[in-house]
Each structure stands twice: as structure tokens, then as C-alpha cells.
Amino acid sequence: IAVHAQGIIHRDIKPENLLLDADNRVKITDFGVSQFTNGKDDTVDYMAGTPAFLAPEAITQERFAGKPCAIWALGVSLSALIFGCLPFLSDSYIQVYELIKSAPVEFPKPISASLQDLFSKILDKDPRTRITLPQIQQHPWVNADGELPTEMPTFERLNVTDEDVSNAIT
């Protein structure tokens, strides 16, 4: 959420790019293919990222909304973390893309109704009806104990100078 508040679309959410800190908070790494957006328009204009984590619209459209793609990649990552495998996998990228676009999501083992509901909403092939980050936060599977805040935090956009960028990597 904080990344999106800064106008950044990561574009390569996957388990390898998610780290846990000492307090078990997830930290996102590797912003190599990320893209800045301006304001509330999160449109991105080219496909980027790891093929098995791409959303259907990133494969089929030239321009698409970035936030729903991040939700999709989060769902694929969650599947990998829970089941130890990806939901759409094949020996060729072309076949992976076809599976992402048209294959139903199948799970290698039984899961709770709540988790199945979450996956159906995160891996919704239609980005217009795909669940949003605030909705994920309130989903019963995520918030089983009712301990997450009901209000989403707000983040002010940071102003990054050219000097900040040049000093970011030494």
C-alpha cells in the first residue's frame, strides 16, 4: 500500500522479492522493473516482470492498470508460499501465458472455504472485478482474528530529488 501511495507500481511481485523483517513485516525488494505513475492513474504501458506472475491483462493488453496486476502477482505468490508451487506452470512461456489467460485456478490440496474465496477474488481474470488491497485487508482469511485496523493507513507521497537517486546506489 505504501508503495502504491508513492505512485510506484512494482511490476515484479514474487516470493523472491518479499522479505520478512525482525517483526514479521513483509518488505518488498527489487524495484528494477517498477514504474512511477502520476496521481491516481496507475496505467502502465508495457509488460514487465516474471512470466508466471503476470496478470492476464498484462499479457493481452498494451496498456493496463498496474494495481490490479500487483494484486494478481500477490495471489500467485501466496499460492507459491502455501502450496510450494505456482498455479499456472508449464515448460514454455507461451503455454504459461495461455494458462494464465484461460485456465481455471486449481489447488494441489484441499483448502478452507475462506482461503478458496480469497484466491477466487485475487486471481480473478477480470482486473475490473479483482479484489483491492483494502478489501484483502478486510477479508476473513487475512483478518481471521479481527485485529487488523478497519481504516487503511494513509501515506504522503515522498519527493525524491535527483541527488537522492544518484546517492541511492553506491
Short mmCIF file of C-alpha atoms in Angstrom, two decimals:
data_model
loop_
_atom_site.label_atom_id
_atom_site.label_comp_id
_atom_site.label_asym_id
_atom_site.label_seq_id
_atom_site.Cartn_x
_atom_site.Cartn_y
_atom_site.Cartn_z
CA ILE A 1 0.00 0.00 0.00
CA ALA A 2 2.82 2.38 0.86
CA VAL A 3 4.49 1.68 -2.48
CA HIS A 4 1.29 2.49 -4.37
CA ALA A 5 0.85 5.66 -2.27
CA GLN A 6 4.25 6.76 -3.60
CA GLY A 7 2.99 6.33 -7.15
CA ILE A 8 5.09 3.22 -7.73
CA ILE A 9 3.90 0.06 -9.45
CA HIS A 10 6.41 -2.68 -8.56
CA ARG A 11 5.65 -4.96 -11.54
CA ASP A 12 7.57 -7.99 -10.24
CA ILE A 13 5.90 -9.13 -7.02
CA LYS A 14 7.00 -12.71 -6.32
CA PRO A 15 8.26 -14.63 -3.29
CA GLU A 16 11.92 -13.93 -4.15
CA ASN A 17 11.20 -10.21 -3.83
CA LEU A 18 9.40 -10.43 -0.48
CA LEU A 19 11.40 -10.41 2.75
CA LEU A 20 10.34 -10.56 6.39
CA ASP A 21 11.89 -8.19 8.90
CA ALA A 22 12.52 -9.00 12.57
CA ASP A 23 8.91 -8.02 13.38
CA ASN A 24 7.49 -10.32 10.66
CA ARG A 25 6.53 -7.41 8.43
CA VAL A 26 6.84 -8.00 4.70
CA LYS A 27 9.36 -5.82 2.90
CA ILE A 28 9.33 -5.58 -0.89
CA THR A 29 12.68 -5.62 -2.69
CA ASP A 30 13.99 -5.37 -6.28
CA PHE A 31 12.35 -2.39 -7.89
CA GLY A 32 14.27 -2.97 -11.13
CA VAL A 33 11.21 -3.02 -13.42
CA SER A 34 8.98 -0.79 -11.32
CA GLN A 35 7.29 2.19 -12.88
CA PHE A 36 6.28 5.57 -11.48
CA THR A 37 2.74 6.70 -12.14
CA ASN A 38 1.28 10.15 -11.78
CA GLY A 39 -1.54 10.70 -9.35
CA LYS A 40 -4.39 8.22 -9.23
CA ASP A 41 -3.80 6.96 -12.78
CA ASP A 42 -1.86 3.72 -12.35
CA THR A 43 -1.80 2.85 -16.04
CA VAL A 44 1.34 1.10 -17.24
CA ASP A 45 2.15 0.69 -20.88
CA TYR A 46 4.28 -2.39 -21.33
CA MET A 47 4.59 -5.89 -19.96
CA ALA A 48 7.31 -6.42 -17.35
CA GLY A 49 8.05 -8.93 -14.64
CA THR A 50 8.38 -12.66 -14.24
CA PRO A 51 6.16 -14.54 -16.73
CA ALA A 52 4.45 -16.92 -14.25
CA PHE A 53 3.37 -13.93 -12.08
CA LEU A 54 1.94 -11.75 -14.86
CA ALA A 55 -1.77 -10.92 -14.76
CA PRO A 56 -3.91 -11.83 -17.78
CA GLU A 57 -4.32 -8.18 -18.79
CA ALA A 58 -0.54 -7.67 -18.81
CA ILE A 59 -0.35 -10.42 -21.42
CA THR A 60 -3.29 -9.38 -23.58
CA GLN A 61 -3.31 -5.56 -23.46
CA GLU A 62 -0.80 -2.87 -24.37
CA ARG A 63 -1.95 -0.55 -21.56
CA PHE A 64 -3.45 -1.72 -18.28
CA ALA A 65 -3.91 -0.74 -14.65
CA GLY A 66 -0.88 -1.57 -12.51
CA LYS A 67 -2.50 -2.05 -9.10
CA PRO A 68 -4.73 -4.98 -10.14
CA CYS A 69 -1.64 -6.62 -11.69
CA ALA A 70 0.12 -6.33 -8.33
CA ILE A 71 -2.87 -8.00 -6.65
CA TRP A 72 -2.70 -10.86 -9.16
CA ALA A 73 1.04 -11.33 -8.55
CA LEU A 74 0.36 -11.28 -4.81
CA GLY A 75 -2.15 -14.12 -5.33
CA VAL A 76 0.32 -16.16 -7.36
CA SER A 77 2.93 -15.54 -4.65
CA LEU A 78 0.51 -16.58 -1.92
CA SER A 79 -0.22 -19.78 -3.84
CA ALA A 80 3.52 -20.49 -4.14
CA LEU A 81 4.04 -19.88 -0.42
CA ILE A 82 1.09 -22.03 0.67
CA PHE A 83 1.37 -24.90 -1.80
CA GLY A 84 5.03 -24.76 -2.82
CA CYS A 85 4.10 -24.47 -6.49
CA LEU A 86 2.72 -21.94 -8.93
CA PRO A 87 -0.91 -22.11 -10.10
CA PHE A 88 -0.01 -21.70 -13.79
CA LEU A 89 3.11 -23.57 -14.77
CA SER A 90 4.38 -25.14 -17.99
CA ASP A 91 7.62 -25.77 -19.86
CA SER A 92 7.15 -22.80 -22.20
CA TYR A 93 6.31 -19.15 -21.64
CA ILE A 94 3.68 -19.30 -24.38
CA GLN A 95 1.87 -22.14 -22.59
CA VAL A 96 2.18 -20.34 -19.23
CA TYR A 97 0.57 -17.27 -20.82
CA GLU A 98 -2.25 -19.40 -22.24
CA LEU A 99 -2.88 -20.97 -18.82
CA ILE A 100 -2.90 -17.57 -17.12
CA LYS A 101 -5.39 -16.24 -19.67
CA SER A 102 -7.79 -19.17 -19.75
CA ALA A 103 -7.19 -21.99 -17.25
CA PRO A 104 -9.20 -22.17 -14.04
CA VAL A 105 -7.29 -21.99 -10.79
CA GLU A 106 -6.82 -25.44 -9.29
CA PHE A 107 -5.27 -26.22 -5.94
CA PRO A 108 -2.97 -29.20 -5.29
CA LYS A 109 -4.61 -29.90 -1.92
CA PRO A 110 -7.87 -29.04 -0.16
CA ILE A 111 -8.10 -25.57 1.39
CA SER A 112 -10.60 -23.81 3.61
CA ALA A 113 -13.63 -22.13 2.08
CA SER A 114 -12.30 -18.77 3.27
CA LEU A 115 -8.94 -19.23 1.53
CA GLN A 116 -10.65 -20.53 -1.60
CA ASP A 117 -12.83 -17.39 -1.61
CA LEU A 118 -9.76 -15.16 -1.25
CA PHE A 119 -7.97 -16.92 -4.12
CA SER A 120 -11.05 -16.62 -6.34
CA LYS A 121 -11.05 -12.87 -5.74
CA ILE A 122 -7.30 -12.30 -6.04
CA LEU A 123 -6.90 -14.49 -9.14
CA ASP A 124 -9.99 -13.10 -10.84
CA LYS A 125 -9.06 -12.89 -14.51
CA ASP A 126 -11.03 -9.64 -14.87
CA PRO A 127 -9.00 -6.76 -13.37
CA ARG A 128 -12.17 -4.65 -13.01
CA THR A 129 -13.66 -7.11 -10.51
CA ARG A 130 -10.43 -8.29 -8.88
CA ILE A 131 -10.23 -7.62 -5.14
CA THR A 132 -8.37 -4.48 -3.99
CA LEU A 133 -5.72 -4.13 -1.28
CA PRO A 134 -8.18 -2.60 1.24
CA GLN A 135 -10.61 -5.45 0.54
CA ILE A 136 -7.84 -8.02 1.02
CA GLN A 137 -7.01 -6.46 4.37
CA GLN A 138 -10.61 -6.94 5.48
CA HIS A 139 -11.02 -10.44 4.01
CA PRO A 140 -11.88 -13.04 6.70
CA TRP A 141 -8.93 -15.30 5.79
CA VAL A 142 -6.45 -12.43 6.19
CA ASN A 143 -8.14 -10.86 9.18
CA ALA A 144 -9.32 -14.00 10.97
CA ASP A 145 -8.77 -12.55 14.41
CA GLY A 146 -10.24 -9.16 13.57
CA GLU A 147 -7.00 -7.48 14.65
CA LEU A 148 -6.19 -5.53 11.52
CA PRO A 149 -7.28 -1.90 11.50
CA THR A 150 -10.51 -1.15 9.68
CA GLU A 151 -9.07 2.04 8.21
CA MET A 152 -6.29 1.87 5.68
CA PRO A 153 -3.24 3.95 6.62
CA THR A 154 -2.57 6.99 4.52
CA PHE A 155 0.86 7.76 3.17
CA GLU A 156 2.12 11.07 1.89
CA ARG A 157 3.98 10.97 -1.37
CA LEU A 158 7.70 11.48 -0.90
CA ASN A 159 9.59 13.94 -3.03
CA VAL A 160 12.70 12.26 -4.37
CA THR A 161 15.39 14.54 -5.74
CA ASP A 162 17.95 13.74 -8.43
CA GLU A 163 20.56 13.81 -5.66
CA ASP A 164 18.58 11.18 -3.72
CA VAL A 165 18.53 8.95 -6.81
CA SER A 166 22.23 9.38 -7.51
CA ASN A 167 23.06 8.54 -3.88
CA ALA A 168 20.75 5.52 -3.74
CA ILE A 169 23.32 3.15 -5.20
CA THR A 170 26.98 3.42 -4.43
#
